[in-house]
Amino acid sequence: MESGHSGEAGAVRGLELLWGLGERPNRGRRPAFTLEQVVRTAVGIADAEGLAAVSMRRIADALGCTTMSLYRYVPGKAELLDLMTDAVMGEVPPADAAPGDWRTRLELSARADWALYHRHPWILRLPAGRPALGPNGFAWYESVLRVLTATGLPPEALVNVFDLIDAYVRGAARDALDAAAVERHSGLTDEQWWAARAHFWDAVFVPARYPVVASLRAAGALRHPRDRGFEFGLRLVLDSIETFVRNQPRRRDGTSARYETPCPQCGDPISRSSPTGRPRTYCSDACRQRAYRARRRDLSEGKPGQG
C-alpha cells in the first residue's frame, strides 16, 4: 500500500495546494502548466498503469518537461497523491442531492462510490484512515453525514454507521478489482479456472463429509456475478442499519436517546451533570419540581411515594 505520510511542513504545503491557499510566486517565468494539468496527468497514469507507475519522472515524461520542474507545482509524491485523490472525489455527486429518503440516498451514494473505485482502482491502495482533507473529499463526507442525520442517531452512532457503509463498499470493491486483476494476469476467467479443476469435484470432494457445501453447489449458489454479490451485501447492510435506527428509543423531537439516561419524569435524556458535578436525577429543574409536586400529591392522597 502506498503511504500518504508527509512531514509537518509538507502537510501544511499540501493543504495549501488542496484548498488554494498560501502565496503564489509572482516572479520568474510563467509556469508551463497548471497544477490541475499535473494532477490530471498523474491520475491518468494511475488509472492506466496503477499507483506504482506514478512518479515525478513519469509525469514529467508525459508532460514533456524536466522532473525538477514539477517541484515548482507540488513538493512531493505524498502531496501529489492527496491532490489526485481529492480531484477524483469531485466526480462523486453529493449524497444529499439525490431524491428519496435517507436509505435510498445512502444506497445511491454507495453505488456512486463503487463506480468511482472501479474508474480509479488506485484509490483503494491508499490508507482510508488518512484522508486527503481536500474540499471535494470533505464535500462528499458532509453530504453523506447530512443524509445520516435524518436517521436521528446520536453523533457517535452516526459516524459508526458511516464507517460501516464506507468499509463495506471499499472492501467489496477491492475484492472485485483484485479478482478482475487475477483474471487479467492469469488469462483465465473464473469459469475457466473452475473448469480446469473439475477433477476436484468429481474425484476429491466428498459430499457426505460436506453436505451443506454439496447442497449449495447443487443449487448453483456457489457461483454468482461479483456485482450481484455487492448488491446483496449492500442491501443487507442497509437493512441492518434500518433495523438499528428503528429500534432506537426516541426523544420527543424524534432523535435517538439510546446512549443517554432518560428522565423519569418526561423521558428526555439526561445528557450532562449538575453544576456541582453530581449526577442529575431529572433533565431539568422543571421536571424535578413536577416530580416533587407529584410526590407531595401522592402522599396527601395516601399513595405510596415514587422516586
XYZ file of C-alpha atoms in Angstrom:
307
model
C 0.000 0.000 0.000
C 1.216 3.462 -0.850
C 1.719 5.827 2.030
C 0.320 9.312 2.092
C 2.537 10.249 5.037
C 4.311 13.575 4.914
C 6.187 15.703 7.422
C 4.550 18.716 9.031
C 5.964 21.218 6.543
C 4.904 19.072 3.610
C 1.474 18.547 5.159
C 0.952 22.298 5.518
C 2.018 22.926 1.935
C -0.198 20.073 0.774
C -3.217 21.612 2.494
C -2.430 24.970 0.914
C -2.403 23.353 -2.520
C -5.611 21.429 -1.867
C -7.516 24.497 -0.740
C -5.848 27.093 -2.956
C -4.219 28.865 -0.028
C -0.760 30.291 0.505
C 1.321 32.642 -1.559
C 1.737 32.130 -5.276
C 5.014 33.048 -6.952
C 4.656 36.239 -8.975
C 8.185 36.442 -10.317
C 10.109 34.347 -12.778
C 8.955 32.620 -15.904
C 5.290 31.894 -16.426
C 4.535 28.245 -15.472
C 4.243 25.963 -18.477
C 1.392 24.007 -16.882
C -1.297 24.439 -14.282
C -1.389 22.383 -11.110
C -4.617 20.824 -12.380
C -2.838 19.607 -15.523
C -0.124 17.988 -13.428
C -2.686 16.287 -11.191
C -4.847 15.096 -14.084
C -1.791 13.672 -15.818
C -0.905 11.765 -12.656
C -4.484 10.483 -12.362
C -4.378 9.277 -15.963
C -1.162 7.354 -15.323
C -2.571 5.792 -12.149
C -5.791 4.804 -13.925
C -3.936 3.185 -16.812
C -0.902 1.662 -15.108
C -1.547 1.602 -11.373
C -0.288 3.680 -8.496
C 3.215 2.215 -8.634
C 3.711 3.814 -12.050
C 3.112 7.321 -10.709
C 6.402 9.140 -10.218
C 7.668 12.635 -10.846
C 9.778 11.338 -13.732
C 6.840 9.519 -15.325
C 4.632 12.609 -15.061
C 7.404 14.814 -16.439
C 7.811 12.497 -19.425
C 4.079 12.660 -20.111
C 4.080 16.457 -19.904
C 7.318 16.873 -21.833
C 9.211 18.697 -19.099
C 12.040 18.016 -16.680
C 11.448 16.166 -13.442
C 12.822 19.008 -11.339
C 10.427 21.497 -12.905
C 7.470 19.609 -11.393
C 8.581 20.524 -7.891
C 7.541 24.050 -8.712
C 3.964 22.762 -8.619
C 3.979 20.148 -5.874
C 6.618 19.419 -3.209
C 6.491 15.625 -3.353
C 4.581 12.450 -4.065
C 2.653 12.414 -0.782
C 1.132 15.799 -1.554
C 0.515 14.735 -5.153
C -1.424 11.659 -4.007
C -3.647 13.868 -1.855
C -4.301 16.161 -4.808
C -5.084 13.190 -7.051
C -7.493 11.716 -4.518
C -9.351 14.949 -3.970
C -9.558 15.587 -7.706
C -11.372 12.311 -8.394
C -13.589 12.727 -5.326
C -15.072 15.664 -7.193
C -16.675 13.129 -9.554
C -18.997 11.796 -6.836
C -22.394 13.528 -6.735
C -23.457 14.838 -3.316
C -25.496 12.235 -1.472
C -27.961 14.756 -0.064
C -28.862 15.998 -3.560
C -30.323 12.624 -4.553
C -34.089 12.034 -4.384
C -35.737 9.798 -1.826
C -35.465 9.049 1.877
C -32.233 8.549 3.802
C -31.950 4.873 2.893
C -32.438 5.500 -0.824
C -29.852 8.265 -0.741
C -27.317 6.080 1.066
C -27.883 3.326 -1.477
C -27.293 5.687 -4.399
C -24.232 7.120 -2.676
C -22.765 3.656 -2.100
C -23.248 2.774 -5.763
C -21.577 6.027 -6.793
C -18.587 5.155 -4.591
C -18.488 1.630 -6.063
C -18.360 3.129 -9.561
C -15.651 5.606 -8.524
C -13.426 2.807 -7.220
C -13.830 0.920 -10.487
C -12.865 4.005 -12.502
C -9.909 4.761 -10.233
C -8.867 1.489 -8.521
C -5.677 3.022 -7.142
C -7.687 4.936 -4.520
C -8.154 1.664 -2.660
C -4.366 1.327 -2.284
C -4.237 4.484 -0.175
C -4.878 4.369 3.599
C -8.543 5.182 4.249
C -7.751 6.345 7.781
C -5.558 9.189 6.492
C -7.763 11.076 4.040
C -6.586 13.841 1.751
C -8.501 16.552 3.689
C -9.377 18.374 0.490
C -12.525 20.315 -0.443
C -14.025 17.640 -2.690
C -13.490 14.888 -0.151
C -14.990 16.991 2.608
C -17.969 17.935 0.433
C -18.650 14.222 -0.112
C -18.208 13.463 3.608
C -20.500 16.308 4.618
C -23.194 15.270 2.139
C -23.321 11.674 3.404
C -23.381 12.818 7.030
C -26.254 15.165 6.213
C -28.209 12.209 4.882
C -27.429 10.209 8.006
C -28.687 12.971 10.302
C -32.188 12.100 9.061
C -31.894 8.827 10.989
C -31.903 10.721 14.280
C -28.940 8.695 15.535
C -26.628 10.202 18.172
C -23.275 11.528 16.911
C -21.088 8.527 17.706
C -23.533 6.016 16.240
C -23.997 8.202 13.164
C -20.255 8.237 12.445
C -20.045 4.486 13.095
C -22.793 3.878 10.539
C -20.911 5.996 8.006
C -17.746 3.977 8.657
C -19.675 0.712 8.282
C -21.024 1.625 4.843
C -17.692 3.016 3.679
C -15.810 -0.074 4.851
C -18.269 -2.391 3.124
C -18.130 -0.572 -0.217
C -14.343 -0.256 -0.146
C -13.875 -3.896 0.826
C -16.309 -5.214 -1.769
C -14.770 -3.052 -4.485
C -11.253 -4.127 -3.525
C -12.214 -7.812 -3.677
C -13.897 -7.393 -7.058
C -10.979 -5.453 -8.512
C -8.428 -7.920 -7.151
C -10.366 -10.791 -8.712
C -10.509 -8.950 -12.036
C -6.752 -8.332 -11.867
C -6.096 -12.029 -11.232
C -8.247 -12.849 -14.246
C -6.275 -10.448 -16.454
C -2.880 -11.659 -15.293
C -3.723 -15.370 -15.471
C -5.622 -15.190 -18.734
C -8.354 -17.352 -17.201
C -11.864 -16.369 -16.264
C -13.262 -17.717 -13.008
C -15.357 -20.173 -15.017
C -12.276 -21.427 -16.868
C -10.307 -21.728 -13.631
C -13.036 -23.845 -12.029
C -13.481 -25.904 -15.193
C -9.798 -26.821 -15.034
C -10.437 -28.118 -11.514
C -13.476 -30.223 -12.262
C -11.458 -33.215 -11.056
C -11.717 -31.836 -7.520
C -15.499 -32.131 -7.505
C -15.517 -35.453 -9.341
C -12.775 -37.333 -7.511
C -11.694 -35.456 -4.369
C -14.741 -33.747 -2.895
C -16.848 -35.993 -0.621
C -20.453 -34.721 -0.453
C -21.241 -36.788 2.634
C -18.462 -35.035 4.544
C -19.534 -31.561 3.419
C -23.298 -31.877 2.902
C -24.091 -28.163 3.132
C -21.468 -27.267 0.530
C -22.775 -30.078 -1.662
C -26.360 -28.851 -1.440
C -25.359 -25.260 -2.191
C -23.299 -26.374 -5.170
C -26.211 -28.431 -6.467
C -28.429 -25.351 -6.180
C -25.916 -23.278 -8.159
C -25.466 -20.881 -5.252
C -21.673 -21.033 -5.074
C -21.116 -19.051 -8.252
C -22.582 -15.613 -8.850
C -21.533 -12.366 -10.582
C -19.454 -10.089 -8.383
C -21.716 -7.088 -8.857
C -24.712 -9.140 -7.734
C -22.812 -10.055 -4.587
C -22.177 -6.368 -3.972
C -25.856 -5.525 -4.347
C -26.878 -8.296 -1.956
C -24.346 -7.187 0.644
C -25.333 -3.539 0.306
C -28.988 -4.414 0.786
C -28.116 -6.456 3.875
C -26.026 -3.630 5.350
C -28.794 -1.093 4.769
C -31.426 -3.472 6.167
C -29.336 -3.824 9.321
C -28.926 -0.058 9.650
C -32.641 0.490 9.118
C -33.456 -2.046 11.840
C -30.918 -0.432 14.160
C -32.449 3.004 13.566
C -35.979 1.697 14.066
C -35.062 0.106 17.399
C -33.628 3.277 18.895
C -35.622 4.764 21.795
C -36.668 8.264 20.813
C -36.802 11.667 22.422
C -39.865 13.773 21.826
C -38.023 15.556 18.987
C -37.520 12.226 17.189
C -33.788 11.830 17.802
C -32.228 8.808 19.461
C -31.801 8.598 23.207
C -30.334 5.093 23.433
C -26.999 6.167 24.869
C -28.344 8.581 27.471
C -30.191 8.074 30.770
C -33.863 9.004 30.377
C -35.503 11.480 32.716
C -38.026 9.590 34.912
C -40.458 12.497 34.599
C -40.568 13.259 30.858
C -38.379 10.606 29.211
C -35.946 13.066 27.659
C -32.246 12.211 28.027
C -30.157 13.430 30.922
C -27.062 14.369 28.977
C -24.939 16.285 31.479
C -24.080 16.540 35.148
C -25.319 19.176 37.533
C -23.164 22.276 38.242
C -21.889 20.555 41.401
C -20.670 17.573 39.377
C -23.211 15.222 40.944
C -25.306 13.097 38.551
C -28.712 14.545 37.736
C -31.864 12.616 38.501
C -34.009 14.764 36.196
C -33.243 16.515 32.925
C -34.268 19.956 34.209
C -35.378 21.887 37.265
C -38.894 21.951 35.836
C -39.066 18.151 35.770
C -37.590 17.946 39.251
C -40.247 20.334 40.551
C -43.038 18.467 38.772
C -41.822 15.209 40.290
C -41.682 16.838 43.736
C -45.244 18.126 43.406
C -46.405 14.704 42.227
C -44.828 13.054 45.265
C -46.483 15.566 47.592
C -49.822 14.957 45.916
C -49.429 11.189 46.184
C -48.561 11.458 49.865
C -51.556 13.673 50.572
C -53.793 11.135 48.826
C -52.260 8.255 50.746
C -50.485 6.738 47.741
C -47.009 5.189 48.038
C -44.241 7.680 47.265
C -42.398 7.399 43.961
C -38.843 8.485 43.083
